[in-house]
Amino acid sequence: LESCGRGNCQSPGVECFSSVACSVSTKSARWYHVSDTEHFCNHCFEHFYRPQKKGYTSYFNWKLRWQVNSQCEPGVKLYFTEEVLPYWLRCSDCRKWRKLDSDKNLIDTNQETWTCANNQGGSCSTEEDPHIKLVTCSGWLERLGVPPLIKNSPAEPFLVHYYSDGVGMSASMYQQPKRNGHDSEELLAEPVVLDGLELLR
């Protein structure tokens, strides 16, 4: 395995958690650090960042939504943490942490009763991912490449006059403009699609 270019990363070797434009064993000219346990390769970065690539439209649309309610300029690393990074749940039976199948949405999952069997082919007898041990190491949070932001926060209705990312919430979840030049009660119009790119009217 290759190593992460970040000096204080504790991972002994890196693999791309995304694999949208690569295979797990792909070598990369550059690795992007999200956490000690999660990295993505330059092939997947280019897949979303370059206008001629298939993933660019998805990144572009997300970026437009983010800018409406944010105080910062969103980049590809933030996009990966918001849209590509997988969810993990703890099995209510064996108490092991499991990565959710890519087609499952955490919001629609009953977290209190979720078990390994809810993943396709999942079983409590399967060993826990060894990367989980790194999450419990001292300093793991401090070494995150992007600060974690809350999605679907119940506090959102009470914080409409603040930028979402300024109060620890994801700015891509809400379609109601905050303080960046819009009236806080004004709703976004329907998006317009031009040549495959979604633009806000």
PDB file of C-alpha atoms in Angstrom:
ATOM      1  CA  LEU A   1       0.000   0.000   0.000  1.00  0.00           C
ATOM      2  CA  GLU A   2       1.094   3.567  -0.687  1.00  0.00           C
ATOM      3  CA  SER A   3       1.430   6.112   2.099  1.00  0.00           C
ATOM      4  CA  CYS A   4      -0.520   9.305   2.662  1.00  0.00           C
ATOM      5  CA  GLY A   5       1.374  12.527   1.967  1.00  0.00           C
ATOM      6  CA  ARG A   6       0.114  14.062   5.195  1.00  0.00           C
ATOM      7  CA  GLY A   7       2.879  13.915   7.783  1.00  0.00           C
ATOM      8  CA  ASN A   8       0.769  13.147  10.857  1.00  0.00           C
ATOM      9  CA  CYS A   9      -1.536  10.574   9.228  1.00  0.00           C
ATOM     10  CA  GLN A  10      -1.538   7.382  11.314  1.00  0.00           C
ATOM     11  CA  SER A  11      -2.624   5.016   8.538  1.00  0.00           C
ATOM     12  CA  PRO A  12       0.093   2.465   7.623  1.00  0.00           C
ATOM     13  CA  GLY A  13      -1.130   2.472   4.011  1.00  0.00           C
ATOM     14  CA  VAL A  14      -3.885   4.122   1.986  1.00  0.00           C
ATOM     15  CA  GLU A  15      -6.637   2.821  -0.261  1.00  0.00           C
ATOM     16  CA  CYS A  16      -9.267   4.848  -2.108  1.00  0.00           C
ATOM     17  CA  PHE A  17     -12.591   4.646  -0.256  1.00  0.00           C
ATOM     18  CA  SER A  18     -14.398   6.087  -3.295  1.00  0.00           C
ATOM     19  CA  SER A  19     -13.359   3.870  -6.212  1.00  0.00           C
ATOM     20  CA  VAL A  20     -15.694   5.789  -8.552  1.00  0.00           C
ATOM     21  CA  ALA A  21     -12.912   6.134 -11.132  1.00  0.00           C
ATOM     22  CA  CYS A  22     -10.381   3.558  -9.976  1.00  0.00           C
ATOM     23  CA  SER A  23      -9.939   0.123  -8.474  1.00  0.00           C
ATOM     24  CA  VAL A  24      -8.928  -0.468  -4.859  1.00  0.00           C
ATOM     25  CA  SER A  25      -5.387  -1.420  -5.925  1.00  0.00           C
ATOM     26  CA  THR A  26      -4.867   1.657  -8.152  1.00  0.00           C
ATOM     27  CA  LYS A  27      -1.667   3.619  -7.609  1.00  0.00           C
ATOM     28  CA  SER A  28      -2.031   7.383  -7.488  1.00  0.00           C
ATOM     29  CA  ALA A  29       0.261  10.338  -8.070  1.00  0.00           C
ATOM     30  CA  ARG A  30      -1.429  12.039  -5.127  1.00  0.00           C
ATOM     31  CA  TRP A  31      -3.603  10.992  -2.206  1.00  0.00           C
ATOM     32  CA  TYR A  32      -6.161  13.223  -0.479  1.00  0.00           C
ATOM     33  CA  HIS A  33      -6.463  12.829   3.282  1.00  0.00           C
ATOM     34  CA  VAL A  34      -9.985  12.877   4.717  1.00  0.00           C
ATOM     35  CA  SER A  35      -9.126  11.038   7.928  1.00  0.00           C
ATOM     36  CA  ASP A  36      -6.575   8.496   9.162  1.00  0.00           C
ATOM     37  CA  THR A  37      -8.919   5.791   7.884  1.00  0.00           C
ATOM     38  CA  GLU A  38     -10.218   7.365   4.662  1.00  0.00           C
ATOM     39  CA  HIS A  39      -8.421   8.713   1.594  1.00  0.00           C
ATOM     40  CA  PHE A  40      -9.278   9.163  -2.063  1.00  0.00           C
ATOM     41  CA  CYS A  41      -6.991   9.012  -5.071  1.00  0.00           C
ATOM     42  CA  ASN A  42      -6.182  11.540  -7.770  1.00  0.00           C
ATOM     43  CA  HIS A  43      -8.162   9.548 -10.368  1.00  0.00           C
ATOM     44  CA  CYS A  44     -11.364  10.027  -8.373  1.00  0.00           C
ATOM     45  CA  PHE A  45     -10.495  13.670  -7.699  1.00  0.00           C
ATOM     46  CA  GLU A  46     -10.174  14.300 -11.445  1.00  0.00           C
ATOM     47  CA  HIS A  47     -13.446  12.428 -12.073  1.00  0.00           C
ATOM     48  CA  PHE A  48     -15.384  15.189 -10.292  1.00  0.00           C
ATOM     49  CA  TYR A  49     -13.097  18.199 -10.714  1.00  0.00           C
ATOM     50  CA  ARG A  50     -12.513  18.235 -14.485  1.00  0.00           C
ATOM     51  CA  PRO A  51     -15.423  19.612 -16.616  1.00  0.00           C
ATOM     52  CA  GLN A  52     -14.908  16.949 -19.286  1.00  0.00           C
ATOM     53  CA  LYS A  53     -15.266  14.098 -16.787  1.00  0.00           C
ATOM     54  CA  LYS A  54     -18.531  12.275 -16.020  1.00  0.00           C
ATOM     55  CA  GLY A  55     -18.686  13.294 -12.368  1.00  0.00           C
ATOM     56  CA  TYR A  56     -18.319  17.028 -12.914  1.00  0.00           C
ATOM     57  CA  THR A  57     -22.039  17.760 -13.315  1.00  0.00           C
ATOM     58  CA  SER A  58     -22.796  16.178  -9.947  1.00  0.00           C
ATOM     59  CA  TYR A  59     -20.039  18.190  -8.278  1.00  0.00           C
ATOM     60  CA  PHE A  60     -21.111  21.400 -10.043  1.00  0.00           C
ATOM     61  CA  ASN A  61     -24.763  21.054  -8.974  1.00  0.00           C
ATOM     62  CA  TRP A  62     -23.770  20.325  -5.376  1.00  0.00           C
ATOM     63  CA  LYS A  63     -21.437  23.315  -5.371  1.00  0.00           C
ATOM     64  CA  LEU A  64     -24.280  25.633  -6.450  1.00  0.00           C
ATOM     65  CA  ARG A  65     -26.500  24.373  -3.622  1.00  0.00           C
ATOM     66  CA  TRP A  66     -23.700  24.736  -1.113  1.00  0.00           C
ATOM     67  CA  GLN A  67     -22.823  28.336  -2.020  1.00  0.00           C
ATOM     68  CA  VAL A  68     -26.357  29.578  -1.325  1.00  0.00           C
ATOM     69  CA  ASN A  69     -26.152  28.928   2.416  1.00  0.00           C
ATOM     70  CA  SER A  70     -22.416  28.908   3.080  1.00  0.00           C
ATOM     71  CA  GLN A  71     -19.729  31.336   4.142  1.00  0.00           C
ATOM     72  CA  CYS A  72     -16.906  29.362   2.498  1.00  0.00           C
ATOM     73  CA  GLU A  73     -15.975  28.299  -1.026  1.00  0.00           C
ATOM     74  CA  PRO A  74     -16.618  24.542  -1.351  1.00  0.00           C
ATOM     75  CA  GLY A  75     -13.915  22.319  -2.823  1.00  0.00           C
ATOM     76  CA  VAL A  76     -13.673  18.743  -4.039  1.00  0.00           C
ATOM     77  CA  LYS A  77     -12.504  17.383  -0.669  1.00  0.00           C
ATOM     78  CA  LEU A  78     -15.590  18.839   1.014  1.00  0.00           C
ATOM     79  CA  TYR A  79     -17.750  17.330  -1.743  1.00  0.00           C
ATOM     80  CA  PHE A  80     -16.244  13.894  -1.067  1.00  0.00           C
ATOM     81  CA  THR A  81     -16.988  14.119   2.658  1.00  0.00           C
ATOM     82  CA  GLU A  82     -20.554  15.289   1.999  1.00  0.00           C
ATOM     83  CA  GLU A  83     -21.595  13.131  -0.945  1.00  0.00           C
ATOM     84  CA  VAL A  84     -19.181  10.213  -1.428  1.00  0.00           C
ATOM     85  CA  LEU A  85     -17.938   9.232   2.032  1.00  0.00           C
ATOM     86  CA  PRO A  86     -19.836   6.128   3.220  1.00  0.00           C
ATOM     87  CA  TYR A  87     -21.954   5.927   6.360  1.00  0.00           C
ATOM     88  CA  TRP A  88     -21.107   3.529   9.175  1.00  0.00           C
ATOM     89  CA  LEU A  89     -23.486   1.961  11.699  1.00  0.00           C
ATOM     90  CA  ARG A  90     -22.944  -0.194  14.752  1.00  0.00           C
ATOM     91  CA  CYS A  91     -24.685  -3.559  14.790  1.00  0.00           C
ATOM     92  CA  SER A  92     -27.200  -3.748  17.630  1.00  0.00           C
ATOM     93  CA  ASP A  93     -26.395  -7.453  18.091  1.00  0.00           C
ATOM     94  CA  CYS A  94     -22.607  -7.890  17.878  1.00  0.00           C
ATOM     95  CA  ARG A  95     -21.706  -4.191  18.440  1.00  0.00           C
ATOM     96  CA  LYS A  96     -19.269  -4.169  15.512  1.00  0.00           C
ATOM     97  CA  TRP A  97     -19.087  -1.154  13.214  1.00  0.00           C
ATOM     98  CA  ARG A  98     -20.076  -1.790   9.590  1.00  0.00           C
ATOM     99  CA  LYS A  99     -19.910   0.310   6.454  1.00  0.00           C
ATOM    100  CA  LEU A 100     -23.356   0.671   4.937  1.00  0.00           C
ATOM    101  CA  ASP A 101     -24.032  -0.632   1.461  1.00  0.00           C
ATOM    102  CA  SER A 102     -23.652   2.225  -1.009  1.00  0.00           C
ATOM    103  CA  ASP A 103     -27.319   2.100  -2.000  1.00  0.00           C
ATOM    104  CA  LYS A 104     -28.579   2.586   1.555  1.00  0.00           C
ATOM    105  CA  ASN A 105     -29.396   6.001   3.020  1.00  0.00           C
ATOM    106  CA  LEU A 106     -28.623   6.486   6.707  1.00  0.00           C
ATOM    107  CA  ILE A 107     -31.668   8.746   7.143  1.00  0.00           C
ATOM    108  CA  ASP A 108     -34.010   5.882   6.218  1.00  0.00           C
ATOM    109  CA  THR A 109     -32.351   3.384   8.527  1.00  0.00           C
ATOM    110  CA  ASN A 110     -33.541   2.504  12.016  1.00  0.00           C
ATOM    111  CA  GLN A 111     -30.207   2.958  13.752  1.00  0.00           C
ATOM    112  CA  GLU A 112     -31.267   1.445  17.081  1.00  0.00           C
ATOM    113  CA  THR A 113     -32.225  -1.931  15.591  1.00  0.00           C
ATOM    114  CA  TRP A 114     -29.820  -2.106  12.625  1.00  0.00           C
ATOM    115  CA  THR A 115     -27.837  -5.359  12.371  1.00  0.00           C
ATOM    116  CA  CYS A 116     -25.111  -6.754  10.132  1.00  0.00           C
ATOM    117  CA  ALA A 117     -27.752  -8.770   8.285  1.00  0.00           C
ATOM    118  CA  ASN A 118     -29.232  -5.522   6.945  1.00  0.00           C
ATOM    119  CA  ASN A 119     -26.188  -5.208   4.698  1.00  0.00           C
ATOM    120  CA  GLN A 120     -26.214  -7.456   1.656  1.00  0.00           C
ATOM    121  CA  GLY A 121     -24.373 -10.641   2.622  1.00  0.00           C
ATOM    122  CA  GLY A 122     -23.610  -9.192   6.060  1.00  0.00           C
ATOM    123  CA  SER A 123     -23.012 -11.404   9.086  1.00  0.00           C
ATOM    124  CA  CYS A 124     -22.064 -10.811  12.716  1.00  0.00           C
ATOM    125  CA  SER A 125     -19.396 -13.509  12.354  1.00  0.00           C
ATOM    126  CA  THR A 126     -17.393 -11.310   9.955  1.00  0.00           C
ATOM    127  CA  GLU A 127     -14.448  -9.532  11.559  1.00  0.00           C
ATOM    128  CA  GLU A 128     -14.727  -5.799  12.112  1.00  0.00           C
ATOM    129  CA  ASP A 129     -12.839  -3.552   9.677  1.00  0.00           C
ATOM    130  CA  PRO A 130      -9.320  -3.051  11.164  1.00  0.00           C
ATOM    131  CA  HIS A 131      -9.503   0.662  10.363  1.00  0.00           C
ATOM    132  CA  ILE A 132     -12.000   1.052  13.224  1.00  0.00           C
ATOM    133  CA  LYS A 133      -9.125   0.773  15.712  1.00  0.00           C
ATOM    134  CA  LEU A 134      -7.565   3.926  14.239  1.00  0.00           C
ATOM    135  CA  VAL A 135     -10.769   5.886  14.899  1.00  0.00           C
ATOM    136  CA  THR A 136     -10.354   5.309  18.635  1.00  0.00           C
ATOM    137  CA  CYS A 137      -6.745   6.549  18.625  1.00  0.00           C
ATOM    138  CA  SER A 138      -5.895   9.836  20.303  1.00  0.00           C
ATOM    139  CA  GLY A 139      -5.941  12.770  17.918  1.00  0.00           C
ATOM    140  CA  TRP A 140      -8.131  11.164  15.247  1.00  0.00           C
ATOM    141  CA  LEU A 141     -10.598  14.066  15.264  1.00  0.00           C
ATOM    142  CA  GLU A 142      -7.802  16.651  15.170  1.00  0.00           C
ATOM    143  CA  ARG A 143      -6.377  15.034  12.033  1.00  0.00           C
ATOM    144  CA  LEU A 144      -9.614  15.186  10.012  1.00  0.00           C
ATOM    145  CA  GLY A 145      -9.054  16.824   6.634  1.00  0.00           C
ATOM    146  CA  VAL A 146     -12.475  18.522   6.745  1.00  0.00           C
ATOM    147  CA  PRO A 147     -14.493  19.355   9.900  1.00  0.00           C
ATOM    148  CA  PRO A 148     -17.604  17.131  10.161  1.00  0.00           C
ATOM    149  CA  LEU A 149     -20.926  18.900   9.578  1.00  0.00           C
ATOM    150  CA  ILE A 150     -24.373  17.743  10.725  1.00  0.00           C
ATOM    151  CA  LYS A 151     -27.015  16.790   8.164  1.00  0.00           C
ATOM    152  CA  ASN A 152     -30.768  17.085   8.798  1.00  0.00           C
ATOM    153  CA  SER A 153     -30.248  18.834  12.119  1.00  0.00           C
ATOM    154  CA  PRO A 154     -33.445  19.388  14.152  1.00  0.00           C
ATOM    155  CA  ALA A 155     -31.971  22.762  15.141  1.00  0.00           C
ATOM    156  CA  GLU A 156     -31.967  24.072  11.552  1.00  0.00           C
ATOM    157  CA  PRO A 157     -35.352  25.891  11.741  1.00  0.00           C
ATOM    158  CA  PHE A 158     -34.032  27.930  14.683  1.00  0.00           C
ATOM    159  CA  LEU A 159     -30.813  28.946  12.904  1.00  0.00           C
ATOM    160  CA  VAL A 160     -32.136  30.226   9.574  1.00  0.00           C
ATOM    161  CA  HIS A 161     -30.401  33.597   9.997  1.00  0.00           C
ATOM    162  CA  TYR A 162     -26.941  32.021  10.120  1.00  0.00           C
ATOM    163  CA  TYR A 163     -24.759  30.407   7.498  1.00  0.00           C
ATOM    164  CA  SER A 164     -25.212  26.639   7.861  1.00  0.00           C
ATOM    165  CA  ASP A 165     -21.510  25.763   7.939  1.00  0.00           C
ATOM    166  CA  GLY A 166     -20.929  28.565  10.449  1.00  0.00           C
ATOM    167  CA  VAL A 167     -23.072  26.738  13.014  1.00  0.00           C
ATOM    168  CA  GLY A 168     -21.816  23.222  12.297  1.00  0.00           C
ATOM    169  CA  MET A 169     -24.445  22.114   9.747  1.00  0.00           C
ATOM    170  CA  SER A 170     -24.156  20.973   6.154  1.00  0.00           C
ATOM    171  CA  ALA A 171     -24.966  23.787   3.727  1.00  0.00           C
ATOM    172  CA  SER A 172     -26.045  21.381   0.990  1.00  0.00           C
ATOM    173  CA  MET A 173     -29.111  20.105   2.826  1.00  0.00           C
ATOM    174  CA  TYR A 174     -31.278  23.217   2.765  1.00  0.00           C
ATOM    175  CA  GLN A 175     -32.965  25.023  -0.106  1.00  0.00           C
ATOM    176  CA  GLN A 176     -33.714  28.187   1.869  1.00  0.00           C
ATOM    177  CA  PRO A 177     -31.199  31.033   1.458  1.00  0.00           C
ATOM    178  CA  LYS A 178     -29.674  32.439   4.647  1.00  0.00           C
ATOM    179  CA  ARG A 179     -27.743  35.690   5.006  1.00  0.00           C
ATOM    180  CA  ASN A 180     -25.617  35.908   1.867  1.00  0.00           C
ATOM    181  CA  GLY A 181     -27.592  38.532   0.018  1.00  0.00           C
ATOM    182  CA  HIS A 182     -30.970  36.793   0.118  1.00  0.00           C
ATOM    183  CA  ASP A 183     -34.050  37.361   2.197  1.00  0.00           C
ATOM    184  CA  SER A 184     -34.144  34.637   4.872  1.00  0.00           C
ATOM    185  CA  GLU A 185     -37.764  33.790   3.987  1.00  0.00           C
ATOM    186  CA  GLU A 186     -37.203  33.643   0.208  1.00  0.00           C
ATOM    187  CA  LEU A 187     -37.227  30.151  -1.297  1.00  0.00           C
ATOM    188  CA  LEU A 188     -35.084  29.106  -4.236  1.00  0.00           C
ATOM    189  CA  ALA A 189     -36.776  28.847  -7.588  1.00  0.00           C
ATOM    190  CA  GLU A 190     -36.819  25.601  -9.510  1.00  0.00           C
ATOM    191  CA  PRO A 191     -33.422  24.796 -11.072  1.00  0.00           C
ATOM    192  CA  VAL A 192     -32.882  25.285 -14.778  1.00  0.00           C
ATOM    193  CA  VAL A 193     -30.986  22.638 -16.757  1.00  0.00           C
ATOM    194  CA  LEU A 194     -28.819  23.904 -19.611  1.00  0.00           C
ATOM    195  CA  ASP A 195     -26.671  21.467 -21.595  1.00  0.00           C
ATOM    196  CA  GLY A 196     -26.811  18.988 -18.747  1.00  0.00           C
ATOM    197  CA  LEU A 197     -25.725  21.488 -16.064  1.00  0.00           C
ATOM    198  CA  GLU A 198     -28.170  22.520 -13.375  1.00  0.00           C
ATOM    199  CA  LEU A 199     -28.269  26.260 -12.746  1.00  0.00           C
ATOM    200  CA  LEU A 200     -30.257  28.187 -10.148  1.00  0.00           C
ATOM    201  CA  ARG A 201     -32.720  30.618 -11.618  1.00  0.00           C
TER     202      ARG A 201
END
